[in-house]
CSV table of C-alpha atoms in Angstrom, one decimal:
chain,number,residue,atom,x,y,z
F,1,MET,CA,2.6,-18.3,-12.0
F,2,THR,CA,2.1,-15.0,-10.2
F,3,ASP,CA,-0.8,-12.9,-11.5
F,4,VAL,CA,-0.6,-9.2,-11.9
F,5,PHE,CA,-2.8,-8.4,-8.8
F,6,VAL,CA,-0.5,-10.5,-6.6
F,7,ALA,CA,2.6,-8.9,-8.1
F,8,LEU,CA,1.2,-5.4,-7.5
F,9,ARG,CA,0.4,-6.1,-3.9
F,10,GLN,CA,3.7,-7.6,-3.2
F,11,ARG,CA,5.7,-4.8,-4.8
F,12,MET,CA,3.8,-1.8,-3.4
F,13,PRO,CA,6.2,-1.1,-0.5
F,14,SER,CA,9.1,-0.7,-2.9
F,15,LEU,CA,7.3,1.6,-5.4
F,16,SER,CA,7.8,5.3,-5.6
F,17,LYS,CA,5.0,7.7,-4.4
F,18,SER,CA,3.6,8.1,-8.0
F,19,GLU,CA,3.9,4.5,-8.8
F,20,PHE,CA,2.2,3.5,-5.5
F,21,HIS,CA,-0.7,5.8,-6.4
F,22,ILE,CA,-1.1,4.2,-9.8
F,23,ALA,CA,-1.0,0.7,-8.1
F,24,GLU,CA,-3.7,1.7,-5.7
F,25,LEU,CA,-5.9,2.9,-8.6
F,26,VAL,CA,-5.3,-0.3,-10.6
F,27,LEU,CA,-6.1,-2.6,-7.6
F,28,ASP,CA,-9.2,-0.6,-6.7
F,29,ARG,CA,-10.6,-0.2,-10.3
F,30,PRO,CA,-9.0,-2.8,-12.6
F,31,ALA,CA,-11.8,-2.4,-15.2
F,32,VAL,CA,-10.6,1.1,-15.8
F,33,VAL,CA,-7.2,-0.2,-17.1
F,34,VAL,CA,-9.0,-2.6,-19.4
F,35,GLU,CA,-11.1,0.2,-20.8
F,36,SER,CA,-8.4,3.0,-20.9
F,37,THR,CA,-5.5,4.1,-23.0
F,38,ILE,CA,-2.3,4.9,-21.3
F,39,THR,CA,-3.1,8.6,-21.5
F,40,ARG,CA,-6.5,8.1,-19.9
F,41,LEU,CA,-5.1,6.1,-17.1
F,42,ALA,CA,-2.4,8.8,-16.5
F,43,GLU,CA,-5.2,11.4,-16.3
F,44,LEU,CA,-7.1,9.3,-13.7
F,45,ALA,CA,-4.0,8.7,-11.7
F,46,GLU,CA,-3.1,12.5,-11.9
F,47,THR,CA,0.3,11.7,-13.5
F,48,SER,CA,1.9,11.5,-16.9
F,49,PRO,CA,1.9,8.7,-19.5
F,50,ALA,CA,5.7,8.4,-19.0
F,51,SER,CA,5.1,7.7,-15.3
F,52,VAL,CA,2.6,5.0,-16.2
F,53,ALA,CA,5.1,3.4,-18.6
F,54,ARG,CA,7.8,3.4,-15.9
F,55,PHE,CA,5.3,1.9,-13.5
F,56,CYS,CA,4.5,-1.0,-15.9
F,57,ARG,CA,8.2,-1.7,-16.2
F,58,ALA,CA,8.7,-1.5,-12.4
F,59,VAL,CA,6.1,-4.2,-11.8
F,60,GLY,CA,7.6,-6.5,-14.4
F,61,TYR,CA,6.0,-5.7,-17.8
F,62,ALA,CA,7.6,-4.5,-21.0
F,63,GLY,CA,5.0,-1.8,-21.5
F,64,TYR,CA,1.4,-0.7,-21.0
F,65,LYS,CA,0.0,-3.1,-23.7
F,66,GLU,CA,1.4,-6.1,-22.0
F,67,PHE,CA,0.3,-4.8,-18.6
F,68,ARG,CA,-3.2,-4.1,-19.9
F,69,ILE,CA,-3.6,-7.7,-21.2
F,70,ALA,CA,-2.4,-9.1,-17.9
F,71,ILE,CA,-4.9,-6.9,-16.0
F,72,ALA,CA,-7.8,-8.1,-18.3
F,73,ALA,CA,-6.9,-11.8,-17.7
F,74,ALA,CA,-6.5,-11.3,-13.9
F,75,ASN,CA,-9.8,-9.3,-13.7
F,76,SER,CA,-11.7,-12.0,-15.5
F,77,ARG,CA,-10.4,-14.7,-13.1
F,78,GLU,CA,-11.3,-12.4,-10.2
F,79,GLN,CA,-14.8,-12.0,-11.4
F,80,ALA,CA,-15.2,-15.7,-11.9
F,81,ALA,CA,-14.1,-16.4,-8.3
F,82,ARG,CA,-16.5,-13.8,-7.0
F,83,GLU,CA,-19.3,-15.4,-8.9
F,84,LEU,CA,-18.4,-18.8,-7.4
F,85,PHE,CA,-18.7,-17.3,-3.9
F,86,ARG,CA,-21.6,-15.0,-4.9
F,87,VAL,CA,-19.7,-11.9,-3.9
F,88,ASP,CA,-20.2,-8.7,-5.8
F,89,ASP,CA,-17.7,-6.7,-3.7
F,90,ALA,CA,-15.1,-8.3,-1.5
F,91,GLU,CA,-14.9,-5.3,0.9
F,92,ILE,CA,-16.9,-5.6,4.1
F,93,ASP,CA,-19.3,-2.7,4.6
F,94,ALA,CA,-20.8,-1.4,7.9
F,95,ASP,CA,-24.3,-2.5,6.9
F,96,ASP,CA,-23.5,-6.0,5.7
F,97,SER,CA,-25.4,-8.9,7.1
F,98,ALA,CA,-23.9,-11.8,9.0
F,99,LEU,CA,-24.2,-13.8,5.8
F,100,ASP,CA,-22.4,-11.1,3.8
F,101,VAL,CA,-19.5,-11.0,6.3
F,102,VAL,CA,-19.1,-14.8,6.5
F,103,THR,CA,-19.2,-15.1,2.6
F,104,LYS,CA,-16.7,-12.2,2.1
F,105,VAL,CA,-14.2,-13.4,4.7
F,106,ALA,CA,-14.4,-16.9,3.3
F,107,TYR,CA,-13.8,-15.5,-0.2
F,108,GLN,CA,-10.8,-13.5,0.9
F,109,GLU,CA,-9.2,-16.3,2.8
F,110,ALA,CA,-9.8,-18.9,0.1
F,111,ARG,CA,-8.2,-16.5,-2.4
F,112,ALA,CA,-5.2,-15.9,-0.1
F,113,ILE,CA,-4.5,-19.7,0.0
F,114,GLU,CA,-5.2,-20.2,-3.7
F,115,GLU,CA,-2.9,-17.3,-4.8
F,116,THR,CA,-0.2,-18.3,-2.4
F,117,ALA,CA,-0.2,-21.8,-3.8
F,118,ARG,CA,-0.2,-20.6,-7.4
F,119,SER,CA,2.6,-18.1,-7.1
F,120,LEU,CA,4.8,-20.1,-4.6
F,121,ASP,CA,8.4,-20.8,-5.8
F,122,LEU,CA,8.4,-24.6,-5.8
F,123,ASP,CA,12.1,-24.9,-6.2
F,124,ALA,CA,12.6,-22.8,-3.1
F,125,LEU,CA,10.1,-25.0,-1.3
F,126,ASP,CA,12.0,-28.2,-2.2
F,127,ALA,CA,15.3,-26.5,-1.3
F,128,VAL,CA,14.0,-25.7,2.2
F,129,VAL,CA,12.7,-29.3,2.7
F,130,ALA,CA,16.0,-30.7,1.6
F,131,GLY,CA,17.8,-28.5,4.1
F,132,ILE,CA,15.5,-29.5,6.9
F,133,ARG,CA,16.1,-33.2,6.2
F,134,THR,CA,19.8,-32.9,6.9
F,135,ALA,CA,20.0,-29.9,9.3
F,136,PRO,CA,21.4,-30.6,12.8
F,137,ARG,CA,18.9,-27.9,14.1
F,138,ILE,CA,16.2,-25.6,12.9
F,139,ASP,CA,15.4,-22.3,14.5
F,140,VAL,CA,12.1,-20.5,13.8
F,141,PHE,CA,11.0,-17.0,14.9
F,142,GLY,CA,8.1,-14.7,14.3
F,143,ALA,CA,6.7,-11.8,16.3
F,144,GLY,CA,3.0,-11.1,17.0
F,145,SER,CA,0.6,-13.2,14.8
F,146,SER,CA,3.6,-14.4,12.8
F,147,GLY,CA,4.8,-15.9,16.0
F,148,LEU,CA,1.8,-18.2,16.0
F,149,THR,CA,2.8,-19.5,12.6
F,150,ALA,CA,6.4,-20.0,13.8
F,151,GLN,CA,5.1,-21.9,16.8
F,152,ASP,CA,2.9,-24.1,14.6
F,153,LEU,CA,5.8,-25.0,12.3
F,154,GLN,CA,8.1,-25.8,15.3
F,155,LEU,CA,5.4,-28.0,16.8
F,156,LYS,CA,4.8,-29.9,13.6
F,157,LEU,CA,8.6,-30.4,13.1
F,158,HIS,CA,8.9,-31.5,16.7
F,159,ARG,CA,6.2,-34.2,16.3
F,160,ILE,CA,8.0,-35.8,13.5
F,161,GLY,CA,11.4,-35.9,15.3
F,162,VAL,CA,13.0,-32.9,13.7
F,163,PRO,CA,15.2,-30.9,16.2
F,164,SER,CA,13.7,-27.5,16.2
F,165,PHE,CA,13.4,-24.4,18.4
F,166,CYS,CA,11.0,-21.5,18.6
F,167,TRP,CA,11.0,-18.8,21.2
F,168,THR,CA,8.4,-16.1,22.1
F,169,ASP,CA,11.1,-13.9,23.9
F,170,ALA,CA,13.3,-12.1,21.4
F,171,HIS,CA,16.4,-12.2,23.7
F,172,LEU,CA,16.1,-16.0,24.2
F,173,ALA,CA,15.6,-16.3,20.5
F,174,LEU,CA,18.7,-14.4,19.7
F,175,THR,CA,20.8,-16.6,22.0
F,176,SER,CA,19.4,-19.6,20.1
F,177,PHE,CA,20.0,-18.2,16.6
F,178,ALA,CA,23.5,-17.4,17.7
F,179,LEU,CA,24.1,-21.2,18.1
F,180,THR,CA,23.3,-21.9,14.5
F,181,GLY,CA,26.0,-22.7,12.0
F,182,PRO,CA,26.7,-24.3,8.6
F,183,GLY,CA,24.0,-26.9,7.8
F,184,SER,CA,21.5,-25.3,10.2
F,185,ILE,CA,18.3,-23.8,9.0
F,186,ALA,CA,17.0,-20.4,10.4
F,187,ILE,CA,13.4,-19.5,9.5
F,188,GLY,CA,12.0,-16.0,10.0
F,189,VAL,CA,8.2,-15.4,9.6
F,190,SER,CA,7.0,-11.8,9.0
F,191,HIS,CA,4.0,-10.6,6.9
F,192,SER,CA,5.6,-7.2,6.2
F,193,GLY,CA,9.2,-8.4,6.1
F,194,GLN,CA,10.0,-5.3,8.2
F,195,THR,CA,9.8,-6.7,11.7
F,196,LEU,CA,13.1,-5.7,13.4
F,197,GLU,CA,13.5,-8.7,15.6
F,198,THR,CA,12.9,-11.2,12.8
F,199,TYR,CA,15.3,-9.3,10.6
F,200,GLN,CA,17.9,-9.5,13.4
F,201,MET,CA,17.4,-13.3,13.9
F,202,LEU,CA,18.1,-14.0,10.2
F,203,THR,CA,21.0,-11.6,10.0
F,204,LEU,CA,22.7,-13.2,13.0
F,205,ALA,CA,22.1,-16.7,11.7
F,206,ARG,CA,23.4,-15.8,8.2
F,207,GLY,CA,26.5,-14.4,9.8
F,208,ARG,CA,27.0,-17.8,11.5
F,209,GLY,CA,26.8,-19.6,8.2
F,210,ALA,CA,23.2,-21.0,8.6
F,211,THR,CA,20.8,-21.3,5.6
F,212,THR,CA,18.3,-18.5,6.1
F,213,VAL,CA,14.6,-18.8,5.0
F,214,ALA,CA,12.0,-16.0,5.0
F,215,ILE,CA,8.2,-16.5,4.9
F,216,THR,CA,6.9,-13.1,4.0
F,217,ASN,CA,4.3,-11.3,1.8
F,218,TYR,CA,6.8,-8.9,0.3
F,219,PRO,CA,9.8,-10.3,-1.8
F,220,ASP,CA,11.5,-6.8,-1.9
F,221,SER,CA,11.4,-6.4,1.9
F,222,PRO,CA,14.5,-6.1,4.2
F,223,LEU,CA,13.8,-9.6,5.6
F,224,ALA,CA,13.8,-11.1,2.1
F,225,GLY,CA,17.2,-9.4,1.5
F,226,VAL,CA,18.9,-11.5,4.2
F,227,ALA,CA,17.2,-14.8,3.2
F,228,ASP,CA,18.9,-17.5,1.1
F,229,GLN,CA,15.4,-19.0,0.3
F,230,LEU,CA,12.2,-17.1,0.0
F,231,LEU,CA,8.6,-18.4,0.5
F,232,VAL,CA,6.2,-15.7,-0.4
F,233,THR,CA,2.6,-15.5,0.7
F,234,SER,CA,-0.2,-13.7,-1.1
F,235,ALA,CA,-2.5,-12.2,1.6
F,236,ARG,CA,-4.9,-9.4,0.9
F,237,GLU,CA,-5.6,-6.4,3.0
F,238,SER,CA,-9.2,-5.0,3.5
F,239,ARG,CA,-11.0,-2.4,5.5
F,240,TYR,CA,-11.8,-4.6,8.6
F,241,ARG,CA,-9.0,-7.1,8.4
F,242,THR,CA,-5.5,-6.2,9.5
F,243,GLY,CA,-2.4,-7.8,8.2
F,244,ALA,CA,-2.4,-10.1,11.1
F,245,MET,CA,-5.7,-11.6,10.1
F,246,SER,CA,-5.2,-11.7,6.3
F,247,SER,CA,-1.7,-13.2,6.5
F,248,ARG,CA,-2.4,-16.0,9.0
F,249,LEU,CA,-4.0,-18.6,6.6
F,250,ALA,CA,-1.5,-18.0,3.8
F,251,GLN,CA,1.4,-18.4,6.3
F,252,MET,CA,-0.2,-21.6,7.8
F,253,ALA,CA,-0.6,-22.9,4.2
F,254,ILE,CA,3.1,-22.6,3.6
F,255,VAL,CA,3.8,-24.4,6.9
F,256,ASP,CA,1.5,-27.3,5.7
F,257,PHE,CA,3.2,-27.3,2.2
F,258,LEU,CA,6.6,-27.7,3.9
F,259,VAL,CA,5.6,-30.4,6.4
F,260,VAL,CA,3.6,-32.6,4.0
F,261,ARG,CA,6.5,-32.4,1.4
F,262,LEU,CA,8.8,-33.3,4.3
F,263,LEU,CA,6.6,-36.3,5.2
F,264,GLN,CA,6.6,-37.6,1.7
F,265,GLY,CA,10.1,-38.8,1.9
F,266,GLU,CA,9.8,-40.6,5.2
F,267,ILE,CA,6.2,-41.6,5.7
F,268,ASP,CA,6.8,-44.8,7.7
F,269,ARG,CA,9.1,-43.2,10.2
F,270,ALA,CA,7.1,-40.0,10.6
F,271,GLY,CA,3.9,-42.0,10.8
F,272,GLU,CA,5.2,-44.0,13.7
F,273,LEU,CA,6.4,-40.8,15.5
F,274,LEU,CA,3.0,-39.1,14.9
F,275,ARG,CA,1.3,-42.2,16.4
F,276,LEU,CA,3.5,-42.2,19.5
F,277,THR,CA,2.9,-38.5,20.1
F,278,TYR,CA,-0.9,-39.0,19.5
F,279,ASP,CA,-1.0,-41.9,22.0
F,280,ALA,CA,1.0,-40.0,24.6
F,281,VAL,CA,-1.9,-37.5,25.1
F,282,GLN,CA,-4.9,-39.9,24.9
F,283,ALA,CA,-5.0,-40.4,28.7
F,284,HIS,CA,-5.7,-36.6,29.0
F,285,ARG,CA,-8.9,-36.7,27.0
F,286,LEU,CA,-12.4,-36.9,28.5
F,287,ASP,CA,-14.5,-40.0,27.7
F,288,GLY,CA,-17.3,-39.5,25.2
């Protein structure tokens, strides 16, 4: 089940300016919500109680009371996780020691995987796996760091005998996605869900009748709008870590969820293919 912090981060791009400002305040100082009335929170956010009430409904809650309870529960879980990692503040500061940096990065990355796993739509995951099993071809595309995730997925599918394609050149990718059709699977990977080329790929494939899948951090993004199935990550932003860094492990986790679920149904055949591909490169390893 998606917790309130995950929901807020995922919905921020689609919020109005005033709602966005409230969300920033809540994410930065969640304890304030726990301790404040709706009027006090409105004052701190420099807006009106009516705007706060609209904000609560916009992020999926019936009202401020329900929202406040959800924040209290999520904040309690967050504090417990920080205690486990012995982290007081997850943000990296300029004067942090090497130990502080390592601990905080480990905390953020572990949380990204945990929250992605907790909030993932398992029905969508199984629908994608079922489609891959019978698809005549799978096309995967991502730009920038999301391209690394796309290549990783294609490589893993290739190693278990699933016909799949991944291109680093957008023009070549477009020609490949143009060859998709009913029964085919087209997968686009984009943290923001706003990457033009990735959006073009899925739009083209959808027009050809393929089943489209988006792996993104934002369920209200343009890319999500052209996806038949949506696999949503939960990656956090921080001062020293760009979207490319914070999204990487969450995206890779979804790739692993997909591939392991796929392997479950054909362990013997896939195991033999993995053995063959492993043996094929052994002559290229140094002794010792």
